[in-house]
Amino acid sequence: MTARKVLLVRGDREYLVSPGEELGTDLGVLEVPEDPQPGQTIETHLGDEFRVRKLRGPDLFHHFERTGAPMVPRDVGLVIGETGVSTGDRVLDAGTGTGVLAASMARAGAAVTTYERDPEFAGVARENMDLAGVVDSVEVRTGDVTEDLETVLGGDPFDVLTLDTGDAPDVVARGPDLLVDGGFLAVYSPFVEDSREVVETARAAGLVDVRTRETIQREFDFDDRGSRPSTAPVGHTGYLTLARSPGGENPP
Amino acid sequence: MTARKVLLVRGDREYLVSPGEELGTDLGVLEVPEDPQPGQTIETHLGDEFRVRKLRGPDLFHHFERTGAPMVPRDVGLVIGETGVSTGDRVLDAGTGTGVLAASMARAGAAVTTYERDPEFAGVARENMDLAGVVDSVEVRTGDVTEDLETVLGGDPFDVLTLDTGDAPDVVARGPDLLVDGGFLAVYSPFVEDSREVVETARAAGLVDVRTRETIQREFDFDDRGSRPSTAPVGHTGYLTLARSPGGENPP
Amino acid sequence: MTARKVLLVRGDREYLVSPGEELGTDLGVLEVPEDPQPGQTIETHLGDEFRVRKLRGPDLFHHFERTGAPMVPRDVGLVIGETGVSTGDRVLDAGTGTGVLAASMARAGAAVTTYERDPEFAGVARENMDLAGVVDSVEVRTGDVTEDLETVLGGDPFDVLTLDTGDAPDVVARGPDLLVDGGFLAVYSPFVEDSREVVETARAAGLVDVRTRETIQREFDFDDRGSRPSTAPVGHTGYLTLARSPGGENPP
Amino acid sequence: MTARKVLLVRGDREYLVSPGEELGTDLGVLEVPEDPQPGQTIETHLGDEFRVRKLRGPDLFHHFERTGAPMVPRDVGLVIGETGVSTGDRVLDAGTGTGVLAASMARAGAAVTTYERDPEFAGVARENMDLAGVVDSVEVRTGDVTEDLETVLGGDPFDVLTLDTGDAPDVVARGPDLLVDGGFLAVYSPFVEDSREVVETARAAGLVDVRTRETIQREFDFDDRGSRPSTAPVGHTGYLTLARSPGGENPP
């Protein structure tokens, strides 16, 4: 494993750098120390100061190498909040993509097994896990989870399933076998039809508390004239369908 | 510390019980073992089976003793997602209330210091932390954080500040001193005016990326007639104002 | 045609009465004159005063006899605003229901032909048109417009089509033949699937500016603590799909 | 009064022309007849056909000369729907601006007196009324309605007041004197604070059914992948505050 990258920040300038790296900037050359410490000040050869900073969760969204549109911090938060992903959880994730969700759940203490069908994307996701400092708690598997279900079902059940793939219904159908009692399923999809299919599959599989949420967010503007919602709102990202493994025997 | 409570679940029935407890239900008496294990089956004296379940994050919302309206899982998630609260973080929280947010951040690996002005509420919050299994990582202090700011400022800076109190602006004003570089501030308020004051204070204090988000959520109904947003939507909870400690020197 | 009904109002009390009617109320008996004038004061036999008032558009929503959920004033307004229904327009409406939309368009000056499949509902709608004072400008036809399309197509084209029926797509398909150049089509449906079918049909038929809008409304609360969206928002009513007859030749 | 302008339309091409005008286009020269009839076909000298079309309400939004951002058709519709503006109504409007609302209410049959403080804007609004064909039913007065209140109060009361000005509260305070029993007030404002002041003034003045609505609209996208809200939603326009003149005596 390579040494951990950090951010060098000065006002609006923000560089992602490796320990020992030499970086040319418009303010002069920065020599990154071998062991940069958060809060440490580093000067360019022209004397301008940058500060070392650790990456936080929302920074992953901006600094991960992208293989598609990464999940926005809001939606990462909704998945974590609604499923309660936390320390000690085992999570099965499908549709790794850029890996922001997997990394964020790992940073919240979960052990994550994530499937990415595209080998190139899977490679990028592994590098992103390194950047996020979670290589030890995220296993990025190359392949389609639906083709690996028997392997997955042979292991211990998961506390949470998070799905962002077109074949999510095939995994949802096995939800009760994949999840611990009371474990949560979260499926993310931009489309009504896909969400509907997930809901119908979840109900048919005997999952409970099945529900689909749409989230509309707007920024609020505060200026001298007054306070109002932004005229440039945040658009639709996806519907989030949640369901839960039933607890104990479901009496007939 | 008392032994950890667990849930006993059968279909729609769900009881929060202590190890060793004897519980009368409409299906008969349940004898809770001294060391109940998740997934274990327990029979009433009439032979009906319940299953043992650990509490997950969203269960805290339902099973915490309430001293006011607890933060809903969605908003807990938004705070965690937008601030990236994760393992190893130090968090300062004010306005503990029922304690759902503090407990959830602790479950995501953070060490949380939380202030609750009302001594009785603080006591309940401590019991709730026990129920959530996070007594070791959440310190519930009785009092008003604004009256204890010098003490707090004398310690190490925090990665995240989360505020849900009327005097939030007084803490926001000290944000740059309380936060590490790049640390996040999240202030939750139901009202436009309070959010505005927080935004103005944050800007004046030199915090960056200051923004207020409102979140509108609706459930989607899928039935035989078709798919549509629920006619009974989730109402307004609060505005979430976010800001960040500037990184490095802020050049004049 | 019977003499026009009016409202008698005193504070929160509001009665819909006919000229010459005698009405018992908790404040005493009201003798409605044969020709009540808006603004006129009428006393009960106990001396409490009521004021005569004409029904306005939003009053129709409350005082029409209902044969189903009537369209809310907001949606009536959206149809009128987006299609520009106004004086001199010829409108074809299908799915009369309670008749609020037909009556409102007539009050805005349009001549409306409206189809209601259920004979009993059609009868109620005719009475409602009388109450709204628009019997001369709304023709309520009993039947399904799709079974009467040849008749309708044999007449002059319409400025606006408004549809709130399950078989709306069959009418939409004939939109270009039913509408004048630049005429508008508005289809109201609670469901995504139905709206989708309407959109696809409208596109296939060569209608232009095809779009579906969803409207989310919330009341804002202003009290001593501050200003915020109501925690009891207005729910989903329906999607509104709009389209327009193409102008002039559509070059190939 | 000049002869009425019409639209000449061919596919995406749309020209606003005067009777008798000669217009050069990329498809050749168009000679507009002295009395163009809707539906009539006119050829360019190169033989390409255009069709004559009357302006409808939503066309006013696009073809009025602008002196600011005109009210969008949706908001025009909300005002008309929530106040029931219709044939025979007397309306007092302040803050004419481009004049879309005044013209639309006139097209729905109302007689509108509208105040525009800026003399140049008032002149443009008068020309726009001509274009909309409502010069006989809209009187555009140059000035501030609050400085002309005694004159206005000396005349007959209005059925509806529509206000889109910074000093709306001064008019709202006189609402009960300006409105007929049961008459409606509609105030449009982008800002929370202004809306709050209007609400407080309306309540203090004894108006009833006082409420503020915010409207969020999104377009829905239907494509081969599925159906979903647009990722480019319509932004905030304004809050709409509604109130009503109390009916009859308000018992103490």
mmCIF file of N, CA, C and O in Angstrom, chain D residues 69-146:
data_model
loop_
_atom_site.group_PDB
_atom_site.id
_atom_site.type_symbol
_atom_site.label_atom_id
_atom_site.label_comp_id
_atom_site.label_asym_id
_atom_site.label_seq_id
_atom_site.Cartn_x
_atom_site.Cartn_y
_atom_site.Cartn_z
ATOM 1 N N ALA D 69 -38.653 40.528 -15.347
ATOM 2 C CA ALA D 69 -39.039 39.137 -15.554
ATOM 3 C C ALA D 69 -40.553 39.029 -15.437
ATOM 4 O O ALA D 69 -41.115 39.328 -14.383
ATOM 5 N N PRO D 70 -41.234 38.644 -16.520
ATOM 6 C CA PRO D 70 -42.696 38.541 -16.429
ATOM 7 C C PRO D 70 -43.100 37.329 -15.584
ATOM 8 O O PRO D 70 -42.334 36.384 -15.426
ATOM 9 N N MET D 71 -44.297 37.405 -15.037
ATOM 10 C CA MET D 71 -44.806 36.279 -14.261
ATOM 11 C C MET D 71 -45.002 35.071 -15.173
ATOM 12 O O MET D 71 -45.562 35.213 -16.265
ATOM 13 N N VAL D 72 -44.541 33.916 -14.752
ATOM 14 C CA VAL D 72 -44.658 32.714 -15.586
ATOM 15 C C VAL D 72 -46.116 32.240 -15.621
ATOM 16 O O VAL D 72 -46.884 32.489 -14.679
ATOM 17 N N PRO D 73 -46.503 31.550 -16.717
ATOM 18 C CA PRO D 73 -47.894 31.081 -16.855
ATOM 19 C C PRO D 73 -48.385 30.299 -15.635
ATOM 20 O O PRO D 73 -49.539 30.424 -15.232
ATOM 21 N N ARG D 74 -47.507 29.511 -15.052
ATOM 22 C CA ARG D 74 -47.894 28.754 -13.857
ATOM 23 C C ARG D 74 -48.369 29.677 -12.751
ATOM 24 O O ARG D 74 -49.398 29.418 -12.109
ATOM 25 N N ASP D 75 -47.652 30.748 -12.491
ATOM 26 C CA ASP D 75 -48.021 31.639 -11.394
ATOM 27 C C ASP D 75 -49.240 32.480 -11.751
ATOM 28 O O ASP D 75 -50.074 32.778 -10.896
ATOM 29 N N VAL D 76 -49.353 32.850 -13.011
ATOM 30 C CA VAL D 76 -50.584 33.504 -13.469
ATOM 31 C C VAL D 76 -51.768 32.594 -13.169
ATOM 32 O O VAL D 76 -52.793 33.018 -12.620
ATOM 33 N N GLY D 77 -51.613 31.319 -13.505
ATOM 34 C CA GLY D 77 -52.686 30.367 -13.269
ATOM 35 C C GLY D 77 -52.994 30.200 -11.793
ATOM 36 O O GLY D 77 -54.167 30.131 -11.394
ATOM 37 N N LEU D 78 -51.971 30.163 -10.970
ATOM 38 C CA LEU D 78 -52.221 30.002 -9.534
ATOM 39 C C LEU D 78 -53.013 31.188 -8.988
ATOM 40 O O LEU D 78 -53.936 31.010 -8.186
ATOM 41 N N VAL D 79 -52.660 32.386 -9.425
ATOM 42 C CA VAL D 79 -53.401 33.560 -8.960
ATOM 43 C C VAL D 79 -54.858 33.469 -9.415
ATOM 44 O O VAL D 79 -55.788 33.675 -8.623
ATOM 45 N N ILE D 80 -55.061 33.141 -10.682
ATOM 46 C CA ILE D 80 -56.435 33.060 -11.194
ATOM 47 C C ILE D 80 -57.206 31.936 -10.514
ATOM 48 O O ILE D 80 -58.358 32.103 -10.105
ATOM 49 N N GLY D 81 -56.559 30.782 -10.345
ATOM 50 C CA GLY D 81 -57.254 29.651 -9.739
ATOM 51 C C GLY D 81 -57.594 29.876 -8.278
ATOM 52 O O GLY D 81 -58.689 29.540 -7.814
ATOM 53 N N GLU D 82 -56.670 30.471 -7.537
ATOM 54 C CA GLU D 82 -56.885 30.624 -6.096
ATOM 55 C C GLU D 82 -57.804 31.804 -5.758
ATOM 56 O O GLU D 82 -58.382 31.856 -4.678
ATOM 57 N N THR D 83 -57.915 32.771 -6.680
ATOM 58 C CA THR D 83 -58.797 33.915 -6.424
ATOM 59 C C THR D 83 -60.088 33.799 -7.231
ATOM 60 O O THR D 83 -61.030 34.553 -6.984
ATOM 61 N N GLY D 84 -60.095 32.894 -8.210
ATOM 62 C CA GLY D 84 -61.293 32.730 -9.028
ATOM 63 C C GLY D 84 -61.576 33.922 -9.928
ATOM 64 O O GLY D 84 -62.727 34.157 -10.305
ATOM 65 N N VAL D 85 -60.565 34.682 -10.310
ATOM 66 C CA VAL D 85 -60.797 35.825 -11.207
ATOM 67 C C VAL D 85 -61.579 35.362 -12.425
ATOM 68 O O VAL D 85 -61.184 34.388 -13.069
ATOM 69 N N SER D 86 -62.679 36.038 -12.728
ATOM 70 C CA SER D 86 -63.484 35.598 -13.859
ATOM 71 C C SER D 86 -64.320 36.748 -14.406
ATOM 72 O O SER D 86 -64.201 37.897 -13.949
ATOM 73 N N THR D 87 -65.137 36.425 -15.377
ATOM 74 C CA THR D 87 -65.916 37.419 -16.106
ATOM 75 C C THR D 87 -66.715 38.312 -15.153
ATOM 76 O O THR D 87 -67.414 37.816 -14.272
ATOM 77 N N GLY D 88 -66.595 39.612 -15.347
ATOM 78 C CA GLY D 88 -67.354 40.555 -14.542
ATOM 79 C C GLY D 88 -66.635 41.042 -13.312
ATOM 80 O O GLY D 88 -67.092 41.985 -12.657
ATOM 81 N N ASP D 89 -65.511 40.439 -12.978
ATOM 82 C CA ASP D 89 -64.789 40.881 -11.787
ATOM 83 C C ASP D 89 -64.121 42.233 -12.009
ATOM 84 O O ASP D 89 -63.666 42.545 -13.113
ATOM 85 N N ARG D 90 -64.041 42.996 -10.935
ATOM 86 C CA ARG D 90 -63.230 44.208 -10.918
ATOM 87 C C ARG D 90 -61.962 43.887 -10.132
ATOM 88 O O ARG D 90 -62.035 43.448 -8.981
ATOM 89 N N VAL D 91 -60.808 44.108 -10.743
ATOM 90 C CA VAL D 91 -59.537 43.751 -10.118
ATOM 91 C C VAL D 91 -58.645 44.975 -9.987
ATOM 92 O O VAL D 91 -58.518 45.759 -10.930
ATOM 93 N N LEU D 92 -58.040 45.107 -8.814
ATOM 94 C CA LEU D 92 -57.012 46.128 -8.621
ATOM 95 C C LEU D 92 -55.666 45.423 -8.552
ATOM 96 O O LEU D 92 -55.461 44.536 -7.720
ATOM 97 N N ASP D 93 -54.769 45.808 -9.440
ATOM 98 C CA ASP D 93 -53.470 45.153 -9.571
ATOM 99 C C ASP D 93 -52.386 46.204 -9.352
ATOM 100 O O ASP D 93 -52.475 47.305 -9.882
ATOM 101 N N ALA D 94 -51.361 45.871 -8.573
ATOM 102 C CA ALA D 94 -50.267 46.838 -8.390
ATOM 103 C C ALA D 94 -48.940 46.175 -8.669
ATOM 104 O O ALA D 94 -48.691 45.042 -8.246
ATOM 105 N N GLY D 95 -48.083 46.919 -9.383
ATOM 106 C CA GLY D 95 -46.824 46.365 -9.841
ATOM 107 C C GLY D 95 -47.033 45.703 -11.193
ATOM 108 O O GLY D 95 -46.753 44.531 -11.367
ATOM 109 N N THR D 96 -47.512 46.487 -12.144
ATOM 110 C CA THR D 96 -47.873 45.937 -13.455
ATOM 111 C C THR D 96 -46.728 45.166 -14.084
ATOM 112 O O THR D 96 -46.917 44.071 -14.588
ATOM 113 N N GLY D 97 -45.545 45.794 -14.060
ATOM 114 C CA GLY D 97 -44.399 45.179 -14.725
ATOM 115 C C GLY D 97 -44.705 44.984 -16.191
ATOM 116 O O GLY D 97 -45.288 45.857 -16.847
ATOM 117 N N THR D 98 -44.345 43.850 -16.703
ATOM 118 C CA THR D 98 -44.568 43.543 -18.113
ATOM 119 C C THR D 98 -46.056 43.458 -18.433
ATOM 120 O O THR D 98 -46.473 43.656 -19.571
ATOM 121 N N GLY D 99 -46.862 43.116 -17.434
ATOM 122 C CA GLY D 99 -48.308 43.138 -17.632
ATOM 123 C C GLY D 99 -48.946 41.797 -17.949
ATOM 124 O O GLY D 99 -50.131 41.740 -18.307
ATOM 125 N N VAL D 100 -48.203 40.721 -17.796
ATOM 126 C CA VAL D 100 -48.757 39.407 -18.136
ATOM 127 C C VAL D 100 -49.940 39.059 -17.244
ATOM 128 O O VAL D 100 -50.973 38.564 -17.724
ATOM 129 N N LEU D 101 -49.830 39.329 -15.944
ATOM 130 C CA LEU D 101 -50.937 38.990 -15.051
ATOM 131 C C LEU D 101 -52.175 39.828 -15.364
ATOM 132 O O LEU D 101 -53.284 39.300 -15.486
ATOM 133 N N ALA D 102 -51.985 41.138 -15.509
ATOM 134 C CA ALA D 102 -53.122 42.010 -15.804
ATOM 135 C C ALA D 102 -53.813 41.579 -17.091
ATOM 136 O O ALA D 102 -55.042 41.470 -17.157
ATOM 137 N N ALA D 103 -53.023 41.319 -18.117
ATOM 138 C CA ALA D 103 -53.612 40.920 -19.402
ATOM 139 C C ALA D 103 -54.350 39.591 -19.281
ATOM 140 O O ALA D 103 -55.433 39.418 -19.848
ATOM 141 N N SER D 104 -53.772 38.658 -18.526
ATOM 142 C CA SER D 104 -54.392 37.339 -18.410
ATOM 143 C C SER D 104 -55.713 37.434 -17.658
ATOM 144 O O SER D 104 -56.685 36.742 -17.993
ATOM 145 N N MET D 105 -55.754 38.257 -16.629
ATOM 146 C CA MET D 105 -57.005 38.413 -15.883
ATOM 147 C C MET D 105 -58.066 39.080 -16.769
ATOM 148 O O MET D 105 -59.239 38.724 -16.730
ATOM 149 N N ALA D 106 -57.617 40.035 -17.570
ATOM 150 C CA ALA D 106 -58.561 40.679 -18.486
ATOM 151 C C ALA D 106 -59.088 39.688 -19.513
ATOM 152 O O ALA D 106 -60.272 39.693 -19.859
ATOM 153 N N ARG D 107 -58.219 38.828 -19.991
ATOM 154 C CA ARG D 107 -58.661 37.816 -20.960
ATOM 155 C C ARG D 107 -59.637 36.835 -20.330
ATOM 156 O O ARG D 107 -60.433 36.202 -21.025
ATOM 157 N N ALA D 108 -59.565 36.681 -18.997
ATOM 158 C CA ALA D 108 -60.543 35.844 -18.292
ATOM 159 C C ALA D 108 -61.809 36.629 -17.972
ATOM 160 O O ALA D 108 -62.665 36.149 -17.237
ATOM 161 N N GLY D 109 -61.898 37.857 -18.480
ATOM 162 C CA GLY D 109 -63.155 38.589 -18.359
ATOM 163 C C GLY D 109 -63.191 39.689 -17.322
ATOM 164 O O GLY D 109 -64.221 40.343 -17.145
ATOM 165 N N ALA D 110 -62.077 39.927 -16.638
ATOM 166 C CA ALA D 110 -62.075 40.931 -15.580
ATOM 167 C C ALA D 110 -61.767 42.321 -16.133
ATOM 168 O O ALA D 110 -61.100 42.464 -17.154
ATOM 169 N N ALA D 111 -62.260 43.334 -15.409
ATOM 170 C CA ALA D 111 -61.868 44.718 -15.677
ATOM 171 C C ALA D 111 -60.762 45.035 -14.682
ATOM 172 O O ALA D 111 -60.969 44.962 -13.471
ATOM 173 N N VAL D 112 -59.580 45.392 -15.192
ATOM 174 C CA VAL D 112 -58.399 45.512 -14.348
ATOM 175 C C VAL D 112 -57.894 46.942 -14.313
ATOM 176 O O VAL D 112 -57.722 47.573 -15.355
ATOM 177 N N THR D 113 -57.676 47.436 -13.104
ATOM 178 C CA THR D 113 -56.975 48.704 -12.926
ATOM 179 C C THR D 113 -55.613 48.357 -12.362
ATOM 180 O O THR D 113 -55.515 47.744 -11.295
ATOM 181 N N THR D 114 -54.557 48.717 -13.095
ATOM 182 C CA THR D 114 -53.230 48.311 -12.656
ATOM 183 C C THR D 114 -52.307 49.516 -12.537
ATOM 184 O O THR D 114 -52.354 50.423 -13.375
ATOM 185 N N TYR D 115 -51.487 49.514 -11.488
ATOM 186 C CA TYR D 115 -50.577 50.623 -11.212
ATOM 187 C C TYR D 115 -49.140 50.226 -11.485
ATOM 188 O O TYR D 115 -48.663 49.206 -10.990
ATOM 189 N N GLU D 116 -48.443 51.053 -12.254
ATOM 190 C CA GLU D 116 -47.021 50.853 -12.497
ATOM 191 C C GLU D 116 -46.316 52.177 -12.202
ATOM 192 O O GLU D 116 -46.598 53.191 -12.805
ATOM 193 N N ARG D 117 -45.383 52.094 -11.290
ATOM 194 C CA ARG D 117 -44.688 53.281 -10.799
ATOM 195 C C ARG D 117 -43.775 53.908 -11.856
ATOM 196 O O ARG D 117 -43.618 55.115 -11.939
ATOM 197 N N ASP D 118 -43.153 53.066 -12.670
ATOM 198 C CA ASP D 118 -42.178 53.558 -13.646
ATOM 199 C C ASP D 118 -42.908 53.958 -14.930
ATOM 200 O O ASP D 118 -43.534 53.133 -15.588
ATOM 201 N N PRO D 119 -42.827 55.272 -15.294
ATOM 202 C CA PRO D 119 -43.586 55.744 -16.460
ATOM 203 C C PRO D 119 -43.222 55.004 -17.745
ATOM 204 O O PRO D 119 -44.101 54.696 -18.561
ATOM 205 N N GLU D 120 -41.955 54.682 -17.916
ATOM 206 C CA GLU D 120 -41.552 53.988 -19.134
ATOM 207 C C GLU D 120 -42.138 52.578 -19.152
ATOM 208 O O GLU D 120 -42.654 52.114 -20.172
ATOM 209 N N PHE D 121 -42.061 51.914 -18.008
ATOM 210 C CA PHE D 121 -42.631 50.567 -17.917
ATOM 211 C C PHE D 121 -44.146 50.614 -18.179
ATOM 212 O O PHE D 121 -44.697 49.743 -18.840
ATOM 213 N N ALA D 122 -44.788 51.657 -17.626
ATOM 214 C CA ALA D 122 -46.240 51.768 -17.818
ATOM 215 C C ALA D 122 -46.571 51.898 -19.303
ATOM 216 O O ALA D 122 -47.537 51.302 -19.797
ATOM 217 N N GLY D 123 -45.740 52.646 -20.012
ATOM 218 C CA GLY D 123 -45.960 52.803 -21.448
ATOM 219 C C GLY D 123 -45.816 51.476 -22.184
ATOM 220 O O GLY D 123 -46.637 51.133 -23.047
ATOM 221 N N VAL D 124 -44.795 50.728 -21.821
ATOM 222 C CA VAL D 124 -44.619 49.411 -22.447
ATOM 223 C C VAL D 124 -45.806 48.511 -22.114
ATOM 224 O O VAL D 124 -46.323 47.784 -22.980
ATOM 225 N N ALA D 125 -46.237 48.559 -20.855
ATOM 226 C CA ALA D 125 -47.371 47.711 -20.452
ATOM 227 C C ALA D 125 -48.609 48.045 -21.273
ATOM 228 O O ALA D 125 -49.362 47.154 -21.675
ATOM 229 N N ARG D 126 -48.824 49.336 -21.559
ATOM 230 C CA ARG D 126 -49.983 49.709 -22.370
ATOM 231 C C ARG D 126 -49.899 49.103 -23.768
ATOM 232 O O ARG D 126 -50.886 48.631 -24.313
ATOM 233 N N GLU D 127 -48.694 49.123 -24.327
ATOM 234 C CA GLU D 127 -48.530 48.501 -25.649
ATOM 235 C C GLU D 127 -48.775 46.993 -25.565
ATOM 236 O O GLU D 127 -49.359 46.393 -26.463
ATOM 237 N N ASN D 128 -48.332 46.413 -24.474
ATOM 238 C CA ASN D 128 -48.559 44.978 -24.313
ATOM 239 C C ASN D 128 -50.059 44.663 -24.195
ATOM 240 O O ASN D 128 -50.527 43.641 -24.688
ATOM 241 N N MET D 129 -50.798 45.545 -23.544
ATOM 242 C CA MET D 129 -52.240 45.321 -23.432
ATOM 243 C C MET D 129 -52.879 45.345 -24.819
ATOM 244 O O MET D 129 -53.799 44.582 -25.110
ATOM 245 N N ASP D 130 -52.360 46.205 -25.656
ATOM 246 C CA ASP D 130 -52.859 46.267 -27.021
ATOM 247 C C ASP D 130 -52.584 44.954 -27.730
ATOM 248 O O ASP D 130 -53.461 44.365 -28.375
ATOM 249 N N LEU D 131 -51.368 44.471 -27.576
ATOM 250 C CA LEU D 131 -50.996 43.205 -28.207
ATOM 251 C C LEU D 131 -51.897 42.067 -27.724
ATOM 252 O O LEU D 131 -52.272 41.171 -28.494
ATOM 253 N N ALA D 132 -52.246 42.116 -26.443
ATOM 254 C CA ALA D 132 -53.092 41.059 -25.876
ATOM 255 C C ALA D 132 -54.568 41.250 -26.195
ATOM 256 O O ALA D 132 -55.394 40.395 -25.860
ATOM 257 N N GLY D 133 -54.877 42.393 -26.791
ATOM 258 C CA GLY D 133 -56.286 42.630 -27.158
ATOM 259 C C GLY D 133 -57.158 42.995 -25.982
ATOM 260 O O GLY D 133 -58.349 42.726 -25.977
ATOM 261 N N VAL D 134 -56.578 43.623 -24.975
ATOM 262 C CA VAL D 134 -57.357 43.936 -23.778
ATOM 263 C C VAL D 134 -57.266 45.404 -23.369
ATOM 264 O O VAL D 134 -57.431 45.739 -22.193
ATOM 265 N N VAL D 135 -57.016 46.279 -24.350
ATOM 266 C CA VAL D 135 -56.916 47.703 -24.002
ATOM 267 C C VAL D 135 -58.212 48.226 -23.384
ATOM 268 O O VAL D 135 -58.194 49.143 -22.565
ATOM 269 N N ASP D 136 -59.327 47.629 -23.780
ATOM 270 C CA ASP D 136 -60.596 48.140 -23.260
ATOM 271 C C ASP D 136 -60.875 47.685 -21.831
ATOM 272 O O ASP D 136 -61.716 48.270 -21.148
ATOM 273 N N SER D 137 -60.176 46.662 -21.372
ATOM 274 C CA SER D 137 -60.498 46.167 -20.033
ATOM 275 C C SER D 137 -59.345 46.306 -19.042
ATOM 276 O O SER D 137 -59.478 45.915 -17.883
ATOM 277 N N VAL D 138 -58.204 46.852 -19.483
ATOM 278 C CA VAL D 138 -57.114 47.112 -18.543
ATOM 279 C C VAL D 138 -56.751 48.589 -18.594
ATOM 280 O O VAL D 138 -56.394 49.113 -19.652
ATOM 281 N N GLU D 139 -56.838 49.240 -17.457
ATOM 282 C CA GLU D 139 -56.366 50.611 -17.364
ATOM 283 C C GLU D 139 -55.027 50.614 -16.639
ATOM 284 O O GLU D 139 -54.954 50.226 -15.477
ATOM 285 N N VAL D 140 -53.972 50.989 -17.371
ATOM 286 C CA VAL D 140 -52.648 51.053 -16.756
ATOM 287 C C VAL D 140 -52.434 52.470 -16.231
ATOM 288 O O VAL D 140 -52.331 53.423 -17.022
ATOM 289 N N ARG D 141 -52.385 52.630 -14.919
ATOM 290 C CA ARG D 141 -52.154 53.944 -14.332
ATOM 291 C C ARG D 141 -50.689 54.079 -13.950
ATOM 292 O O ARG D 141 -50.115 53.172 -13.349
ATOM 293 N N THR D 142 -50.117 55.211 -14.299
ATOM 294 C CA THR D 142 -48.733 55.452 -13.933
ATOM 295 C C THR D 142 -48.693 56.005 -12.522
ATOM 296 O O THR D 142 -49.315 57.032 -12.238
ATOM 297 N N GLY D 143 -48.006 55.327 -11.639
ATOM 298 C CA GLY D 143 -47.907 55.815 -10.274
ATOM 299 C C GLY D 143 -47.907 54.679 -9.289
ATOM 300 O O GLY D 143 -47.941 53.502 -9.656
ATOM 301 N N ASP D 144 -47.846 55.076 -8.027
ATOM 302 C CA ASP D 144 -47.788 54.104 -6.941
ATOM 303 C C ASP D 144 -49.174 54.032 -6.317
ATOM 304 O O ASP D 144 -49.712 55.046 -5.858
ATOM 305 N N VAL D 145 -49.743 52.857 -6.256
ATOM 306 C CA VAL D 145 -51.106 52.739 -5.758
ATOM 307 C C VAL D 145 -51.224 53.260 -4.324
ATOM 308 O O VAL D 145 -52.257 53.802 -3.947
ATOM 309 N N THR D 146 -50.150 53.128 -3.558
ATOM 310 C CA THR D 146 -50.245 53.577 -2.161
ATOM 311 C C THR D 146 -50.401 55.089 -2.073
ATOM 312 O O THR D 146 -50.897 55.607 -1.079
#
